[in-house]
Amino acid sequence: MTDFLDNIRTSYDTVAVSYAELVVDGADWENEAFDLLAKLVAGSGRTVLDVGCGPGRTTGLLAERGLRVTGIDLSPGMIEVARRDHPDLNFRVGSMTALDVADGSASGVVSWWSIIHLPRDVVPQAFAEFYRVLAPGGVLLLGFHVGSESSHKTSGYGGHPMNIHVHRWTAPALTELAVAAGFAPYVATEIPHDRLLFQK
Ligand SMILES: C[S@@+](CC[C@H](N)C(=O)[O-])C[C@H]1O[C@@H](n2cnc3c(N)ncnc32)[C@H](O)[C@@H]1O
C-alpha cells in the first residue's frame, strides 16, 4: 500500500505548480455535474469533501455553488498550492484510503479524477471510506477516464517526472463496486469523460 501512495504523493508534489497553471475550469459537463451535486446537498448544513482536490480548482468550483467544502489531498505540494490560490477555503493533507473524517458527517464526497490512481483492488477501500463518512442520503460524485486499460505515466504537466498509474474504468464496473459498498446509483451518464453519482 505504502509504495503506490508514496509514488502518487511524490509525483503530484513535483507537478503541483505547473498542474495549477495548466488545468483550467469551465467544461460544461463539469459545471453540470457540480450544479447537480449542489442541488442535491443544498440546505444539509454538512460539509462536502473534495477528495483528491489537487490545487483546489474543484474545491473552488464547489464553494462558488454555496457549498461548505473541505479539500483533501495526498500531496502536501498540492495542498500548499490550494491554500495559496484559495486562502479562504479549508484544505488538508490526507488519503482517501483512510479519511480523518467522522462517520456520517459529510453531505457529499467528490472524487474528481482521483480514484483513477488507486490500484483497482484498493478502490473498494476508498468506497468504504466514502460510505462511512457520508450522512444518510449523502451523495458521491465520481469523475474518471472511461475504458478498461491501465497505463504508467512517467511524465506530465510540462514534462515533469511522474511515476503513477492511471486506471480507466467503465461505469458498470464502478457501479458494481459502489453498490457493493452500500450505495444506490443515482444517475449514470456515460460521456467521453465519465461521471457517476451515487446516494447513501
Ligand atoms: C488528476 S489530479 C485531480 C485534481 C482535482 N480533483 C482536479 O480535478 O483538478 C489527482 C489528484 O488526486 C490526488 N490523489 C491521488 N490519490 C489520492 C489518495 N489516495 N488520497 C487523496 N488524494 C489522492 C493526487 O495527489 C492529485 O492531486
mmCIF file with all atom_site columns, N, CA and C in Angstrom, residues 119-163:
data_model
loop_
_atom_site.group_PDB
_atom_site.id
_atom_site.type_symbol
_atom_site.label_atom_id
_atom_site.label_alt_id
_atom_site.label_comp_id
_atom_site.label_asym_id
_atom_site.label_entity_id
_atom_site.label_seq_id
_atom_site.pdbx_PDB_ins_code
_atom_site.Cartn_x
_atom_site.Cartn_y
_atom_site.Cartn_z
_atom_site.occupancy
_atom_site.B_iso_or_equiv
_atom_site.pdbx_formal_charge
_atom_site.auth_seq_id
_atom_site.auth_comp_id
_atom_site.auth_asym_id
_atom_site.auth_atom_id
_atom_site.pdbx_PDB_model_num
ATOM 1   N N  . PRO A 1 119 ? -4.682  1.554  -7.196  1.00 0.00 ? 119 PRO A N  1
ATOM 2   C CA . PRO A 1 119 ? -4.740  0.197  -7.748  1.00 0.00 ? 119 PRO A CA 1
ATOM 3   C C  . PRO A 1 119 ? -6.195  -0.293 -7.700  1.00 0.00 ? 119 PRO A C  1
ATOM 4   N N  . ARG A 1 120 ? -6.593  -1.053 -8.701  1.00 0.00 ? 120 ARG A N  1
ATOM 5   C CA . ARG A 1 120 ? -8.011  -1.436 -8.788  1.00 0.00 ? 120 ARG A CA 1
ATOM 6   C C  . ARG A 1 120 ? -8.512  -2.120 -7.515  1.00 0.00 ? 120 ARG A C  1
ATOM 7   N N  . ASP A 1 121 ? -7.638  -2.936 -6.892  1.00 0.00 ? 121 ASP A N  1
ATOM 8   C CA . ASP A 1 121 ? -8.115  -3.668 -5.713  1.00 0.00 ? 121 ASP A CA 1
ATOM 9   C C  . ASP A 1 121 ? -8.170  -2.800 -4.453  1.00 0.00 ? 121 ASP A C  1
ATOM 10  N N  . VAL A 1 122 ? -7.756  -1.539 -4.565  1.00 0.00 ? 122 VAL A N  1
ATOM 11  C CA . VAL A 1 122 ? -7.837  -0.623 -3.421  1.00 0.00 ? 122 VAL A CA 1
ATOM 12  C C  . VAL A 1 122 ? -9.092  0.264  -3.511  1.00 0.00 ? 122 VAL A C  1
ATOM 13  N N  . VAL A 1 123 ? -9.699  0.326  -4.677  1.00 0.00 ? 123 VAL A N  1
ATOM 14  C CA . VAL A 1 123 ? -10.889 1.187  -4.833  1.00 0.00 ? 123 VAL A CA 1
ATOM 15  C C  . VAL A 1 123 ? -12.005 0.805  -3.849  1.00 0.00 ? 123 VAL A C  1
ATOM 16  N N  . PRO A 1 124 ? -12.260 -0.497 -3.597  1.00 0.00 ? 124 PRO A N  1
ATOM 17  C CA . PRO A 1 124 ? -13.300 -0.811 -2.590  1.00 0.00 ? 124 PRO A CA 1
ATOM 18  C C  . PRO A 1 124 ? -13.013 -0.197 -1.219  1.00 0.00 ? 124 PRO A C  1
ATOM 19  N N  . GLN A 1 125 ? -11.736 -0.113 -0.857  1.00 0.00 ? 125 GLN A N  1
ATOM 20  C CA . GLN A 1 125 ? -11.375 0.501  0.442   1.00 0.00 ? 125 GLN A CA 1
ATOM 21  C C  . GLN A 1 125 ? -11.751 1.985  0.445   1.00 0.00 ? 125 GLN A C  1
ATOM 22  N N  . ALA A 1 126 ? -11.496 2.675  -0.668  1.00 0.00 ? 126 ALA A N  1
ATOM 23  C CA . ALA A 1 126 ? -11.868 4.099  -0.756  1.00 0.00 ? 126 ALA A CA 1
ATOM 24  C C  . ALA A 1 126 ? -13.394 4.241  -0.731  1.00 0.00 ? 126 ALA A C  1
ATOM 25  N N  . PHE A 1 127 ? -14.093 3.374  -1.441  1.00 0.00 ? 127 PHE A N  1
ATOM 26  C CA . PHE A 1 127 ? -15.559 3.468  -1.456  1.00 0.00 ? 127 PHE A CA 1
ATOM 27  C C  . PHE A 1 127 ? -16.127 3.216  -0.054  1.00 0.00 ? 127 PHE A C  1
ATOM 28  N N  . ALA A 1 128 ? -15.521 2.301  0.681   1.00 0.00 ? 128 ALA A N  1
ATOM 29  C CA . ALA A 1 128 ? -15.980 2.042  2.061   1.00 0.00 ? 128 ALA A CA 1
ATOM 30  C C  . ALA A 1 128 ? -15.775 3.292  2.910   1.00 0.00 ? 128 ALA A C  1
ATOM 31  N N  . GLU A 1 129 ? -14.675 3.992  2.703   1.00 0.00 ? 129 GLU A N  1
ATOM 32  C CA . GLU A 1 129 ? -14.424 5.245  3.422   1.00 0.00 ? 129 GLU A CA 1
ATOM 33  C C  . GLU A 1 129 ? -15.451 6.311  3.030   1.00 0.00 ? 129 GLU A C  1
ATOM 34  N N  . PHE A 1 130 ? -15.734 6.428  1.737   1.00 0.00 ? 130 PHE A N  1
ATOM 35  C CA . PHE A 1 130 ? -16.714 7.434  1.281   1.00 0.00 ? 130 PHE A CA 1
ATOM 36  C C  . PHE A 1 130 ? -18.080 7.146  1.929   1.00 0.00 ? 130 PHE A C  1
ATOM 37  N N  . TYR A 1 131 ? -18.441 5.869  1.949   1.00 0.00 ? 131 TYR A N  1
ATOM 38  C CA . TYR A 1 131 ? -19.743 5.493  2.522   1.00 0.00 ? 131 TYR A CA 1
ATOM 39  C C  . TYR A 1 131 ? -19.766 5.797  4.033   1.00 0.00 ? 131 TYR A C  1
ATOM 40  N N  . ARG A 1 132 ? -18.685 5.489  4.691   1.00 0.00 ? 132 ARG A N  1
ATOM 41  C CA . ARG A 1 132 ? -18.601 5.709  6.149   1.00 0.00 ? 132 ARG A CA 1
ATOM 42  C C  . ARG A 1 132 ? -18.780 7.181  6.513   1.00 0.00 ? 132 ARG A C  1
ATOM 43  N N  . VAL A 1 133 ? -18.134 8.080  5.760   1.00 0.00 ? 133 VAL A N  1
ATOM 44  C CA . VAL A 1 133 ? -18.148 9.493  6.165   1.00 0.00 ? 133 VAL A CA 1
ATOM 45  C C  . VAL A 1 133 ? -19.424 10.223 5.743   1.00 0.00 ? 133 VAL A C  1
ATOM 46  N N  . LEU A 1 134 ? -20.184 9.632  4.826   1.00 0.00 ? 134 LEU A N  1
ATOM 47  C CA . LEU A 1 134 ? -21.412 10.302 4.374   1.00 0.00 ? 134 LEU A CA 1
ATOM 48  C C  . LEU A 1 134 ? -22.552 10.091 5.353   1.00 0.00 ? 134 LEU A C  1
ATOM 49  N N  . ALA A 1 135 ? -23.348 11.135 5.523   1.00 0.00 ? 135 ALA A N  1
ATOM 50  C CA . ALA A 1 135 ? -24.599 11.008 6.270   1.00 0.00 ? 135 ALA A CA 1
ATOM 51  C C  . ALA A 1 135 ? -25.598 10.252 5.394   1.00 0.00 ? 135 ALA A C  1
ATOM 52  N N  . PRO A 1 136 ? -26.629 9.649  6.006   1.00 0.00 ? 136 PRO A N  1
ATOM 53  C CA . PRO A 1 136 ? -27.657 9.000  5.186   1.00 0.00 ? 136 PRO A CA 1
ATOM 54  C C  . PRO A 1 136 ? -28.211 9.979  4.162   1.00 0.00 ? 136 PRO A C  1
ATOM 55  N N  . GLY A 1 137 ? -28.356 9.540  2.935   1.00 0.00 ? 137 GLY A N  1
ATOM 56  C CA . GLY A 1 137 ? -28.837 10.412 1.854   1.00 0.00 ? 137 GLY A CA 1
ATOM 57  C C  . GLY A 1 137 ? -27.729 11.207 1.189   1.00 0.00 ? 137 GLY A C  1
ATOM 58  N N  . GLY A 1 138 ? -26.526 11.148 1.754   1.00 0.00 ? 138 GLY A N  1
ATOM 59  C CA . GLY A 1 138 ? -25.387 11.871 1.173   1.00 0.00 ? 138 GLY A CA 1
ATOM 60  C C  . GLY A 1 138 ? -25.028 11.320 -0.200  1.00 0.00 ? 138 GLY A C  1
ATOM 61  N N  . VAL A 1 139 ? -24.357 12.145 -0.993  1.00 0.00 ? 139 VAL A N  1
ATOM 62  C CA . VAL A 1 139 ? -24.090 11.739 -2.377  1.00 0.00 ? 139 VAL A CA 1
ATOM 63  C C  . VAL A 1 139 ? -22.587 11.667 -2.666  1.00 0.00 ? 139 VAL A C  1
ATOM 64  N N  . LEU A 1 140 ? -22.274 10.753 -3.547  1.00 0.00 ? 140 LEU A N  1
ATOM 65  C CA . LEU A 1 140 ? -20.898 10.546 -4.009  1.00 0.00 ? 140 LEU A CA 1
ATOM 66  C C  . LEU A 1 140 ? -20.837 10.847 -5.499  1.00 0.00 ? 140 LEU A C  1
ATOM 67  N N  . LEU A 1 141 ? -19.966 11.774 -5.867  1.00 0.00 ? 141 LEU A N  1
ATOM 68  C CA . LEU A 1 141 ? -19.803 12.135 -7.283  1.00 0.00 ? 141 LEU A CA 1
ATOM 69  C C  . LEU A 1 141 ? -18.396 11.716 -7.729  1.00 0.00 ? 141 LEU A C  1
ATOM 70  N N  . LEU A 1 142 ? -18.350 10.910 -8.775  1.00 0.00 ? 142 LEU A N  1
ATOM 71  C CA . LEU A 1 142 ? -17.072 10.410 -9.291  1.00 0.00 ? 142 LEU A CA 1
ATOM 72  C C  . LEU A 1 142 ? -16.815 10.934 -10.692 1.00 0.00 ? 142 LEU A C  1
ATOM 73  N N  . GLY A 1 143 ? -15.595 11.374 -10.952 1.00 0.00 ? 143 GLY A N  1
ATOM 74  C CA . GLY A 1 143 ? -15.155 11.690 -12.314 1.00 0.00 ? 143 GLY A CA 1
ATOM 75  C C  . GLY A 1 143 ? -13.965 10.803 -12.648 1.00 0.00 ? 143 GLY A C  1
ATOM 76  N N  . PHE A 1 144 ? -13.922 10.295 -13.855 1.00 0.00 ? 144 PHE A N  1
ATOM 77  C CA . PHE A 1 144 ? -12.855 9.349  -14.202 1.00 0.00 ? 144 PHE A CA 1
ATOM 78  C C  . PHE A 1 144 ? -12.755 9.203  -15.720 1.00 0.00 ? 144 PHE A C  1
ATOM 79  N N  . HIS A 1 145 ? -11.653 8.638  -16.184 1.00 0.00 ? 145 HIS A N  1
ATOM 80  C CA . HIS A 1 145 ? -11.493 8.337  -17.607 1.00 0.00 ? 145 HIS A CA 1
ATOM 81  C C  . HIS A 1 145 ? -12.208 7.020  -17.914 1.00 0.00 ? 145 HIS A C  1
ATOM 82  N N  . VAL A 1 146 ? -12.917 6.989  -19.013 1.00 0.00 ? 146 VAL A N  1
ATOM 83  C CA . VAL A 1 146 ? -13.676 5.787  -19.388 1.00 0.00 ? 146 VAL A CA 1
ATOM 84  C C  . VAL A 1 146 ? -12.786 4.813  -20.163 1.00 0.00 ? 146 VAL A C  1
ATOM 85  N N  . GLY A 1 147 ? -12.927 3.539  -19.807 1.00 0.00 ? 147 GLY A N  1
ATOM 86  C CA . GLY A 1 147 ? -12.191 2.489  -20.515 1.00 0.00 ? 147 GLY A CA 1
ATOM 87  C C  . GLY A 1 147 ? -11.857 1.383  -19.548 1.00 0.00 ? 147 GLY A C  1
ATOM 88  N N  . SER A 1 148 ? -11.009 0.457  -19.974 1.00 0.00 ? 148 SER A N  1
ATOM 89  C CA . SER A 1 148 ? -10.631 -0.603 -19.047 1.00 0.00 ? 148 SER A CA 1
ATOM 90  C C  . SER A 1 148 ? -9.117  -0.787 -18.976 1.00 0.00 ? 148 SER A C  1
ATOM 91  N N  . GLU A 1 149 ? -8.364  0.053  -19.702 1.00 0.00 ? 149 GLU A N  1
ATOM 92  C CA . GLU A 1 149 ? -6.914  -0.082 -19.696 1.00 0.00 ? 149 GLU A CA 1
ATOM 93  C C  . GLU A 1 149 ? -6.297  0.628  -18.476 1.00 0.00 ? 149 GLU A C  1
ATOM 94  N N  . SER A 1 150 ? -5.051  0.224  -18.228 1.00 0.00 ? 150 SER A N  1
ATOM 95  C CA . SER A 1 150 ? -4.242  0.921  -17.223 1.00 0.00 ? 150 SER A CA 1
ATOM 96  C C  . SER A 1 150 ? -2.951  1.373  -17.907 1.00 0.00 ? 150 SER A C  1
ATOM 97  N N  . SER A 1 151 ? -2.449  2.533  -17.527 1.00 0.00 ? 151 SER A N  1
ATOM 98  C CA . SER A 1 151 ? -1.193  2.987  -18.126 1.00 0.00 ? 151 SER A CA 1
ATOM 99  C C  . SER A 1 151 ? -0.268  3.525  -17.034 1.00 0.00 ? 151 SER A C  1
ATOM 100 N N  . HIS A 1 152 ? 1.014   3.513  -17.355 1.00 0.00 ? 152 HIS A N  1
ATOM 101 C CA . HIS A 1 152 ? 2.019   4.028  -16.422 1.00 0.00 ? 152 HIS A CA 1
ATOM 102 C C  . HIS A 1 152 ? 2.430   5.409  -16.918 1.00 0.00 ? 152 HIS A C  1
ATOM 103 N N  . LYS A 1 153 ? 2.200   6.422  -16.121 1.00 0.00 ? 153 LYS A N  1
ATOM 104 C CA . LYS A 1 153 ? 2.515   7.796  -16.526 1.00 0.00 ? 153 LYS A CA 1
ATOM 105 C C  . LYS A 1 153 ? 3.876   8.150  -15.938 1.00 0.00 ? 153 LYS A C  1
ATOM 106 N N  . THR A 1 154 ? 4.828   8.466  -16.793 1.00 0.00 ? 154 THR A N  1
ATOM 107 C CA . THR A 1 154 ? 6.197   8.735  -16.316 1.00 0.00 ? 154 THR A CA 1
ATOM 108 C C  . THR A 1 154 ? 6.570   10.213 -16.393 1.00 0.00 ? 154 THR A C  1
ATOM 109 N N  . SER A 1 155 ? 5.711   11.008 -17.053 1.00 0.00 ? 155 SER A N  1
ATOM 110 C CA . SER A 1 155 ? 5.941   12.458 -17.029 1.00 0.00 ? 155 SER A CA 1
ATOM 111 C C  . SER A 1 155 ? 4.618   13.156 -17.295 1.00 0.00 ? 155 SER A C  1
ATOM 112 N N  . GLY A 1 156 ? 4.552   14.439 -16.945 1.00 0.00 ? 156 GLY A N  1
ATOM 113 C CA . GLY A 1 156 ? 3.305   15.153 -17.191 1.00 0.00 ? 156 GLY A CA 1
ATOM 114 C C  . GLY A 1 156 ? 3.373   16.607 -16.789 1.00 0.00 ? 156 GLY A C  1
ATOM 115 N N  . TYR A 1 157 ? 2.336   17.330 -17.226 1.00 0.00 ? 157 TYR A N  1
ATOM 116 C CA . TYR A 1 157 ? 2.148   18.736 -16.840 1.00 0.00 ? 157 TYR A CA 1
ATOM 117 C C  . TYR A 1 157 ? 3.406   19.574 -17.100 1.00 0.00 ? 157 TYR A C  1
ATOM 118 N N  . GLY A 1 158 ? 3.852   19.516 -18.345 1.00 0.00 ? 158 GLY A N  1
ATOM 119 C CA . GLY A 1 158 ? 5.025   20.296 -18.734 1.00 0.00 ? 158 GLY A CA 1
ATOM 120 C C  . GLY A 1 158 ? 6.291   19.459 -18.740 1.00 0.00 ? 158 GLY A C  1
ATOM 121 N N  . GLY A 1 159 ? 6.147   18.132 -18.729 1.00 0.00 ? 159 GLY A N  1
ATOM 122 C CA . GLY A 1 159 ? 7.306   17.260 -18.867 1.00 0.00 ? 159 GLY A CA 1
ATOM 123 C C  . GLY A 1 159 ? 8.010   16.930 -17.559 1.00 0.00 ? 159 GLY A C  1
ATOM 124 N N  . HIS A 1 160 ? 7.368   17.164 -16.443 1.00 0.00 ? 160 HIS A N  1
ATOM 125 C CA . HIS A 1 160 ? 7.976   16.833 -15.150 1.00 0.00 ? 160 HIS A CA 1
ATOM 126 C C  . HIS A 1 160 ? 7.894   15.319 -14.907 1.00 0.00 ? 160 HIS A C  1
ATOM 127 N N  . PRO A 1 161 ? 8.897   14.767 -14.221 1.00 0.00 ? 161 PRO A N  1
ATOM 128 C CA . PRO A 1 161 ? 8.856   13.318 -13.973 1.00 0.00 ? 161 PRO A CA 1
ATOM 129 C C  . PRO A 1 161 ? 7.710   12.911 -13.049 1.00 0.00 ? 161 PRO A C  1
ATOM 130 N N  . MET A 1 162 ? 7.038   11.831 -13.409 1.00 0.00 ? 162 MET A N  1
ATOM 131 C CA . MET A 1 162 ? 5.976   11.279 -12.568 1.00 0.00 ? 162 MET A CA 1
ATOM 132 C C  . MET A 1 162 ? 6.142   9.757  -12.574 1.00 0.00 ? 162 MET A C  1
ATOM 133 N N  . ASN A 1 163 ? 5.582   9.119  -11.563 1.00 0.00 ? 163 ASN A N  1
ATOM 134 C CA . ASN A 1 163 ? 5.610   7.655  -11.506 1.00 0.00 ? 163 ASN A CA 1
ATOM 135 C C  . ASN A 1 163 ? 4.288   7.205  -10.901 1.00 0.00 ? 163 ASN A C  1
#
